[in-house]
Coordinates of C-alpha atoms in Angstrom, one line a residue:
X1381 CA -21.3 -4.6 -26.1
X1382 CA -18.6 -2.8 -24.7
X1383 CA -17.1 -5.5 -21.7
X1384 CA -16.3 -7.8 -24.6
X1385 CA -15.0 -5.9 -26.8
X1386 CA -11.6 -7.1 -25.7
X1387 CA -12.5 -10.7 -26.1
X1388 CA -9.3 -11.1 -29.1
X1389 CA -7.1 -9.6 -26.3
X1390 CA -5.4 -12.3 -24.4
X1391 CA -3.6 -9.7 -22.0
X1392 CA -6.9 -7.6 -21.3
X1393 CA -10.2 -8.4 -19.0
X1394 CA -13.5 -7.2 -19.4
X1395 CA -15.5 -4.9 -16.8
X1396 CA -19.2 -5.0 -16.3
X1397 CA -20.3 -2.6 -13.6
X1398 CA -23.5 -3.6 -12.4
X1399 CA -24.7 -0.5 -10.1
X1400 CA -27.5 -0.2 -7.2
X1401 CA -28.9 3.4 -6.7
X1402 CA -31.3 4.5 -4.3
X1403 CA -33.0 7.6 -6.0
X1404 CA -35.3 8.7 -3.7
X1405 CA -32.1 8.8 -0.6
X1406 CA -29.7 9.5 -3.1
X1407 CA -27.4 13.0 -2.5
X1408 CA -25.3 12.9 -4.9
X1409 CA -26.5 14.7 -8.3
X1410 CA -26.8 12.3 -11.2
X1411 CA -29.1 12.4 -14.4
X1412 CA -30.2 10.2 -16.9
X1413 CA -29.2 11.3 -20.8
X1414 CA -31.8 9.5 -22.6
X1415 CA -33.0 11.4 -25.3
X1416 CA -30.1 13.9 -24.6
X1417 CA -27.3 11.7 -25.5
X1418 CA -25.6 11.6 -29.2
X1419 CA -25.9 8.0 -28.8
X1420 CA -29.7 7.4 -28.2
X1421 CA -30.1 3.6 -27.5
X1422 CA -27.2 4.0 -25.0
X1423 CA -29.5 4.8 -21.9
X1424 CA -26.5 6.8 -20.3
X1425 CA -26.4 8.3 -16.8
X1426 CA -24.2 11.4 -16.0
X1427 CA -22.7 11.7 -12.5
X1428 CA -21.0 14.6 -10.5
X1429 CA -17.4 14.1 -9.9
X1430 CA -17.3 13.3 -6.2
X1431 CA -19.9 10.4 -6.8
X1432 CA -18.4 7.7 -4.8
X1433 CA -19.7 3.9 -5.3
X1434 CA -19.4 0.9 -2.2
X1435 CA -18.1 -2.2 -4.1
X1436 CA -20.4 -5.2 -2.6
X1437 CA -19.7 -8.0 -5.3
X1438 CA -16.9 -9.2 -8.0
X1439 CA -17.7 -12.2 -9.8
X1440 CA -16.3 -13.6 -12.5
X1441 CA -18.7 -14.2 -15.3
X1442 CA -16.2 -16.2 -17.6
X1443 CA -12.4 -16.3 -18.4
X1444 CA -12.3 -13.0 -20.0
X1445 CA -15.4 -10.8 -18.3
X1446 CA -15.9 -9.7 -14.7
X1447 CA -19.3 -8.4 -13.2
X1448 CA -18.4 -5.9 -10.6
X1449 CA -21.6 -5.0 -8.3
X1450 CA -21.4 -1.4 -7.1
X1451 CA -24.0 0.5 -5.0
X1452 CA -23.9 4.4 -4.8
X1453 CA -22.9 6.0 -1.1
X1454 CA -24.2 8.5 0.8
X1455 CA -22.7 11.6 2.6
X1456 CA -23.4 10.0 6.2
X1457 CA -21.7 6.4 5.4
X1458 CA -19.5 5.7 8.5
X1459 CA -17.4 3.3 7.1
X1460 CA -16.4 6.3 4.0
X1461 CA -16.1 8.6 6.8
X1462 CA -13.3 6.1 8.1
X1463 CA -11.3 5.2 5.0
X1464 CA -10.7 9.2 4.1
X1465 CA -9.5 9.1 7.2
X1466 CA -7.0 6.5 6.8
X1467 CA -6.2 8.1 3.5
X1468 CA -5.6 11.5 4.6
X1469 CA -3.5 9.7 7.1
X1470 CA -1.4 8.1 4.4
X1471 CA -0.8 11.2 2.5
X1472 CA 0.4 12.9 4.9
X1473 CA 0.6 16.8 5.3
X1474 CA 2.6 19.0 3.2
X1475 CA 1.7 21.3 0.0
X1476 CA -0.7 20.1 -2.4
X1477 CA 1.6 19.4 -4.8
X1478 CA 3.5 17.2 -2.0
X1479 CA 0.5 15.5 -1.4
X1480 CA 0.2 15.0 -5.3
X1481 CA 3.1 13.8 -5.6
X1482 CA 2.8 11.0 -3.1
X1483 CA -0.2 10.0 -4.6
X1484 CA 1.4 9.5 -8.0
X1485 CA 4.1 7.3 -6.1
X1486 CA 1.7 5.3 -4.3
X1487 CA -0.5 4.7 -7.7
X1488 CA 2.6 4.1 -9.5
X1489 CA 2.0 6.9 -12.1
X1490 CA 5.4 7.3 -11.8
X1491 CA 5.7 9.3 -15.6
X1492 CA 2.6 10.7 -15.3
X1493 CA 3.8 13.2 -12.3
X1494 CA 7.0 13.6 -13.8
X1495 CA 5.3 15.3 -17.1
X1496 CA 3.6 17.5 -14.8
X1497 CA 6.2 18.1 -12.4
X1498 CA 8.7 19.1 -15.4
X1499 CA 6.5 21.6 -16.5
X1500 CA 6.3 23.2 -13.2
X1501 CA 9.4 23.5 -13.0
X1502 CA 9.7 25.1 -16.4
X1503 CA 7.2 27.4 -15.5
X1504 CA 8.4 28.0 -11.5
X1505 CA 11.6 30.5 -12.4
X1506 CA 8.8 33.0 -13.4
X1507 CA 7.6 33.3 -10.5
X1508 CA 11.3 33.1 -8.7
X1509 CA 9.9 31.4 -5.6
X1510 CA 12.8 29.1 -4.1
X1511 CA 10.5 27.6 -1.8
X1512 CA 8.6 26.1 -4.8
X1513 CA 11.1 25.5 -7.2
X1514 CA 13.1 23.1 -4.0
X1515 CA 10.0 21.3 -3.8
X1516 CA 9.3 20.5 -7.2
X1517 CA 13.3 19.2 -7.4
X1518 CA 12.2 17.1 -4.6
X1519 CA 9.2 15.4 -6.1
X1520 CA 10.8 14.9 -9.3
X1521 CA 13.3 13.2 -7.5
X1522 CA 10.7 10.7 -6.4
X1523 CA 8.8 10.3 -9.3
X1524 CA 12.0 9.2 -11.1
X1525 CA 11.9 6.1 -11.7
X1526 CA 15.7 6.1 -13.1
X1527 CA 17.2 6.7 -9.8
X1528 CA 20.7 7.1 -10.9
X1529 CA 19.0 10.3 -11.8
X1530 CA 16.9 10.9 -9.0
X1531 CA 19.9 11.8 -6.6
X1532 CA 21.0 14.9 -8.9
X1533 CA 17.7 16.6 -8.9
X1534 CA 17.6 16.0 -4.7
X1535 CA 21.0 17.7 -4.5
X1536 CA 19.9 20.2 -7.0
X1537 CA 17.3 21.1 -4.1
X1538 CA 19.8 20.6 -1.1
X1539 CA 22.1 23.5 -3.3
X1540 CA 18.9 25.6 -3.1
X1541 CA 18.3 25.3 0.5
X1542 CA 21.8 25.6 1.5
X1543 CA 21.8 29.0 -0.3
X1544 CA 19.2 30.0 2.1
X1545 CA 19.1 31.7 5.3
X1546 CA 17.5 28.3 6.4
X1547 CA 20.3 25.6 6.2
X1548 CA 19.1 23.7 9.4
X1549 CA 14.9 23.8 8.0
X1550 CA 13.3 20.4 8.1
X1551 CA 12.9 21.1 4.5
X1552 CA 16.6 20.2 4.3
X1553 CA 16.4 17.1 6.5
X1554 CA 13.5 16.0 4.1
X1555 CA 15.5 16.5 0.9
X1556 CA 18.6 14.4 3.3
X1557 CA 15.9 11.7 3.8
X1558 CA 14.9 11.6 0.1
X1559 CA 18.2 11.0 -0.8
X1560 CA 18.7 8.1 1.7
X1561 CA 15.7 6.6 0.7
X1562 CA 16.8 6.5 -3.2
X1563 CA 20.6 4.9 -1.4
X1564 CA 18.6 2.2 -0.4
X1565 CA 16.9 1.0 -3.8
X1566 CA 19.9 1.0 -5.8
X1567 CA 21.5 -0.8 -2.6
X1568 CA 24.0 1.8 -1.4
X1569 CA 23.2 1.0 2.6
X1570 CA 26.4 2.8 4.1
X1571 CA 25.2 6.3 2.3
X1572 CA 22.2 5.9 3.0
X1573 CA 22.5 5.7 6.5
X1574 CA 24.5 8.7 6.5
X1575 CA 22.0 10.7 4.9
X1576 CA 19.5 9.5 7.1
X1577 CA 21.6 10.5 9.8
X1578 CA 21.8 14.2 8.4
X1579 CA 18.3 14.3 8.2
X1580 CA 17.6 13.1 11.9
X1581 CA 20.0 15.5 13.3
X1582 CA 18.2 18.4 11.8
X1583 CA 14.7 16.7 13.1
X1584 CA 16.5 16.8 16.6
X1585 CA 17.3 20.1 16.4
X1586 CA 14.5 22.1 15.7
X1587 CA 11.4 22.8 17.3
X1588 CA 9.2 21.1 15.2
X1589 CA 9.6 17.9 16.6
X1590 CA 6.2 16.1 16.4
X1591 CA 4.6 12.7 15.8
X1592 CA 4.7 12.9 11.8
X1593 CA 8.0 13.8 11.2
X1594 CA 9.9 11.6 13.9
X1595 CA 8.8 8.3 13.5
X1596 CA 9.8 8.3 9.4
X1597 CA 13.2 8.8 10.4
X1598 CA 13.4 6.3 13.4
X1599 CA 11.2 3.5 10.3
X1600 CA 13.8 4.5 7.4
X1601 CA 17.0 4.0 9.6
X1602 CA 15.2 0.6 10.8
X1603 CA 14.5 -0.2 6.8
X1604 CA 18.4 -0.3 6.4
X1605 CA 19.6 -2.0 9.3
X1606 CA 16.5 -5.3 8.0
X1607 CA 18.4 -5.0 4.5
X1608 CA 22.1 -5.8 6.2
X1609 CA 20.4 -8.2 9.0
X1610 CA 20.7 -6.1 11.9
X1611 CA 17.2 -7.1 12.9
X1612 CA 17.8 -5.6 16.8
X1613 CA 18.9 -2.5 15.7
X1614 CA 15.7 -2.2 13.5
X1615 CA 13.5 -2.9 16.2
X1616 CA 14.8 -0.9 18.8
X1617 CA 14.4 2.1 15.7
X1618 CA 10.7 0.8 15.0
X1619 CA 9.9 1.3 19.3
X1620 CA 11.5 4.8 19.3
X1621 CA 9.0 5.1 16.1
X1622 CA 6.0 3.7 18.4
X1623 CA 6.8 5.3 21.5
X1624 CA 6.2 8.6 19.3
X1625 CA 3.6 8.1 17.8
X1626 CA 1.8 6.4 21.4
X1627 CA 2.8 9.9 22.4
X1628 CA 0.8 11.9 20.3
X1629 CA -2.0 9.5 18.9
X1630 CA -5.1 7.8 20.2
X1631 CA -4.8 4.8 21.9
X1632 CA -6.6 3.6 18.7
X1633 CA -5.1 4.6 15.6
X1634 CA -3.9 3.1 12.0
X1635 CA -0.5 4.4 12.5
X1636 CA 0.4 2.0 15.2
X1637 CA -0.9 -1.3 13.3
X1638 CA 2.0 -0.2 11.1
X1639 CA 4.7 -0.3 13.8
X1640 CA 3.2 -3.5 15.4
X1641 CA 3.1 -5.2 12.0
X1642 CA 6.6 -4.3 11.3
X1643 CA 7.6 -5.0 14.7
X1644 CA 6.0 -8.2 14.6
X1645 CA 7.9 -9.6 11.4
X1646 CA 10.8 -8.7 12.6
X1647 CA 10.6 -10.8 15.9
X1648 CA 9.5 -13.3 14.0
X1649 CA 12.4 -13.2 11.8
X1650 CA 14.6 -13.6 15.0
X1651 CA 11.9 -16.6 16.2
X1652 CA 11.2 -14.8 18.9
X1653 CA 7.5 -16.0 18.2
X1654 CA 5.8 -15.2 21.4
X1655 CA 7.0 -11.7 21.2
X1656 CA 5.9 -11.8 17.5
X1657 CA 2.6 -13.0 18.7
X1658 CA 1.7 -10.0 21.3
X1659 CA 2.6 -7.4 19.1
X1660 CA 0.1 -8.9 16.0
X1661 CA -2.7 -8.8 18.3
X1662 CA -2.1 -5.3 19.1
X1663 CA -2.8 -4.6 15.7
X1664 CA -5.4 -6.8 14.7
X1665 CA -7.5 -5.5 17.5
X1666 CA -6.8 -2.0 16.2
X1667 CA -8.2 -3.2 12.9
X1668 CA -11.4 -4.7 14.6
X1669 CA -12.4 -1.3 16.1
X1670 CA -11.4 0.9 13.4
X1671 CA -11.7 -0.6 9.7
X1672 CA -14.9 -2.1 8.3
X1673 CA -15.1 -5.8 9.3
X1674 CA -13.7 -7.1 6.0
X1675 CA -10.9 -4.3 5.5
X1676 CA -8.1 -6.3 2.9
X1677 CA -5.5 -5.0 5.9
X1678 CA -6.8 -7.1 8.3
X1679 CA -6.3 -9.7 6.1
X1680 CA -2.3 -9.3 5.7
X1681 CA -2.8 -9.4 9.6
X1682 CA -4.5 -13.1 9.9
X1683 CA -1.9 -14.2 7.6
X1684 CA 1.1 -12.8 9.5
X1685 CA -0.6 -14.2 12.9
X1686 CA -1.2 -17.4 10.7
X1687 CA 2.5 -17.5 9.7
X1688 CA 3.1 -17.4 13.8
X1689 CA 1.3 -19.9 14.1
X1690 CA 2.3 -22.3 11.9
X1691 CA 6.3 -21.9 12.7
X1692 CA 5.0 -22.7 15.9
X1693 CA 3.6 -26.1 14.3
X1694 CA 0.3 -25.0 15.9
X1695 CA -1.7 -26.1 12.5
X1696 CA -5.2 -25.6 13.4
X1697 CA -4.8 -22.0 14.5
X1698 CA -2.7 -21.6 11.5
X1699 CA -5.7 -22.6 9.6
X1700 CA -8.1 -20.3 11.4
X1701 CA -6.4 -17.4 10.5
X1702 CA -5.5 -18.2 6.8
X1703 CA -9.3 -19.0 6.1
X1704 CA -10.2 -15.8 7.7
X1705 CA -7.7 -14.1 5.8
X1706 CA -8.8 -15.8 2.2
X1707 CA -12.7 -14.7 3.0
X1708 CA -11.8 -10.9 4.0
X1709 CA -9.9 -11.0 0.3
X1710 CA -12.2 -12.9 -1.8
X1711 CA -15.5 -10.7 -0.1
X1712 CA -13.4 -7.2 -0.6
X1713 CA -10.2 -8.0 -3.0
X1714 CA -11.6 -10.8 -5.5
X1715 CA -9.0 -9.5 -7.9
X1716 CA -6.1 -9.1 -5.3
X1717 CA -4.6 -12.4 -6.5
X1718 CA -1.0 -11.9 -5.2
X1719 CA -2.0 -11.9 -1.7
X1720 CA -5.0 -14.3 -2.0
X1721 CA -2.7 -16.6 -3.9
X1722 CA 0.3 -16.1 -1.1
X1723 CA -2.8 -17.0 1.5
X1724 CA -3.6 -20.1 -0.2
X1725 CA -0.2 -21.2 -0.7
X1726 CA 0.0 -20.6 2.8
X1727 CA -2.8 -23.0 3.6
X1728 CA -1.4 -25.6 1.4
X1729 CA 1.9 -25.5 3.4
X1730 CA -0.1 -26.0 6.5
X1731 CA -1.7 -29.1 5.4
X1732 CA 1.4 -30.2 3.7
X1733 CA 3.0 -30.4 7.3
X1734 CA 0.0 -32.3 8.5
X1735 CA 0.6 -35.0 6.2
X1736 CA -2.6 -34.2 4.4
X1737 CA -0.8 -34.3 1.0
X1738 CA -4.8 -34.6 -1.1
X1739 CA -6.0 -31.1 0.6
X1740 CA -2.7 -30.0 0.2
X1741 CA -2.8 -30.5 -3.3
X1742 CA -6.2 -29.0 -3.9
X1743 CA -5.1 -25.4 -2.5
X1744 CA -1.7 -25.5 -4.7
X1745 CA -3.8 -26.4 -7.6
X1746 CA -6.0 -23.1 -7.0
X1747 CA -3.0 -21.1 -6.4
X1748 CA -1.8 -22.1 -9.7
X1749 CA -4.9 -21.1 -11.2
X1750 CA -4.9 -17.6 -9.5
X1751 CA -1.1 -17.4 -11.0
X1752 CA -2.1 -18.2 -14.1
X1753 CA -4.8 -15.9 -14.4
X1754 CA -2.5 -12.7 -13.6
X1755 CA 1.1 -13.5 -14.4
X1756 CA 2.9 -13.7 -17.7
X1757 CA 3.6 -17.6 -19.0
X1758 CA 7.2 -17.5 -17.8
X1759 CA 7.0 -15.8 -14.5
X1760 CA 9.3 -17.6 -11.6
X1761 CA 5.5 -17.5 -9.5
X1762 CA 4.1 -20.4 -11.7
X1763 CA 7.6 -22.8 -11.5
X1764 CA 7.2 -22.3 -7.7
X1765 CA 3.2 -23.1 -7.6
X1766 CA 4.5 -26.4 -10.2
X1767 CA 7.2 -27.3 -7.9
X1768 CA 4.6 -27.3 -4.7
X1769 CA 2.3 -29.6 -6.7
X1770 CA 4.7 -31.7 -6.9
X1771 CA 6.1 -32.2 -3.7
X1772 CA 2.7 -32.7 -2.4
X1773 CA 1.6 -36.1 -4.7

């Protein structure tokens, strides 16, 4: 009743969870409502808030519904056990509220966590803590999405800081790298290569010099010198960031597949394609060991070594690696259509350069569709998937 309620709604899809539960292993509470619930012929089925469901299936039932097959997890589920991992990884350390923060930015709930971050900060001068009001100044900073107006409530925190007894704490070189990072969206590369600068120093100078901390200066230095085309200089910055982190982490770890990745694009940017080629390995074997066999990340992985490939004119391993990317996304990202579109564009190219113009043609046709399907009617994706169709009759 519900999944098509939206059926009148050309900009909204429809959601059928189908879910598998194994009652007699299941440890997670849940309870069924029936004869509980205000709406009786509703069957509904209350579950604790850390119930946590594998997705195994999305198909697509028609244009506007989805069936989306979910089966409940257990406490003992390996694969879980890995992916908190890699997100606890990902957030980082910090205060709560830092690690809340981040987690608004990388959801994109950017006004979301400025409401809540405003009223803290109404609230903080009660309390007259400096440590927390500096911090709240920080992650407002972030969450702004105006960033004209990001940079005043950064240097609002650095005035804080500065007042302290504590004017060389990494706290400052993390408000300094804040403010670089907001330099470099609204294209300001000179200053924000200064501020990154300011922050590094301060990282160099204290004691806490560790693994987390050094390796996002030596990456956001290397982010500016890729925007102005100093590709050397930003690899030589992303190896300082590697030889860090090989320093401190496992010879296994998700941190490095970042550095190789970035590493790897970046050779492969200056055709150094063999280079390119070692470093994507690296990673990909990483992936094998670590993520579950069809992990989306692994995808992006095939598709950069794909990429290699095929500016090598090597076709068929192009191929290889494009299909494997395409099944890892369509098994565990159906509706990732970006990246499964940018896959099977990719494939289309290949075959384009073969000569095969009619396979060709088949891939840019479902590309279109996958464009159509998730962009708006005059979006610059859909003139680029017509313009490919073309060139390939």
């Amino acid at each position: 009743m519900y999944v098509e309620s939206n059926a009148d709604n050309p900009n909204m899809k429809g959601i059928l969870f189908v879910m598998e539960i194994d009652t007699v292993n299941a440890n997670v509470p849940f309870i069924s409502l029936d004869g509980i619930s205000y709406y009786d012929d509703e069957k509904e089925i209350l579950f604790s808030m850390q119930t946590i469901f594998r997705i195994g299936d999305v198909k697509k039932i028609d244009n506007k519904v989805w069936q989306v097959d979910l089966t409940l997890t257990s406490d003992d589920d390996q694969q879980f056990r890995i992916l908190t991992e890699h997100m606890r990884e990902d957030l980082g350390r910090g205060t709560s509220w830092q690690q809340l923060d981040l987690l608004m930015y990388t959801m994109e709930q950017f006004k979301k966590g400025e409401e809540i971050h405003q009223m803290l900060l109404n609230i903080a001068p009660v309390n007259d803590d400096d440590d927390e009001i500096t911090i709240l100044y920080q992650l407002l900073g972030i969450l702004k999405c105006d960033h004209s107006n990001a940079i005043p409530n950064y240097k609002e925190a650095l005035k804080i800081i500065e007042k302290s007894e504590f004017s060389d704490h990494v706290d400052l070189a993390i408000v300094f790298n804040n403010i670089g990072a907001v330099y470099v969206i609204i294209g300001d590369y000179s200053s924000a290569l200064s501020y990154y600068e300011k922050g590094f120093n301060i990282r160099l100078s204290t004691e806490d010099q560790n693994y987390i901390d050094l390796p996002d200066n030596y990456n956001n230095t290397a982010l500016v010198y890729e925007k102005i085309g100093g590709y050397s200089d930003a690899i030589s910055s992303h190896k300082e960031a590697l030889k860090v982190k090989c320093k401190y982490l496992p010879e296994n770890n998700f941190a490095l597949t970042k550095s190789y990745n970035v590493i790897s694009l970046l050779l492969q940017k200056m055709q150094k394609y063999l280079d390119a080629f070692s470093y994507y390995k690296k990673a990909l074997e990483i992936w094998k060991k670590l993520s579950p066999m069809n992990h989306p990340k692994s995808a992006k992985t095939y598709n950069n070594i794909g990429a290699f490939h095929e500016a090598m004119t090597e076709f068929s391993s192009a191929l290889d690696c494009y299909y494997q990317a395409a099944r890892i996304l369509e098994i565990s990202q159906p509706l990732n259509q970006p990246l499964l579109a940018t896959v099977k564009n990719n494939i289309g190219s290949t075959y384009e350069k073969m000569t095969d113009n009619s396979t060709a043609l088949l891939y840019y046709k479902k590309v279109l569709e996958l464009w159509q399907e998730s962009l708006s009617e005059n979006h610059p994706n859909l003139a680029s998937a017509y313009n490919n169709i073309a060139g390939a009759h």
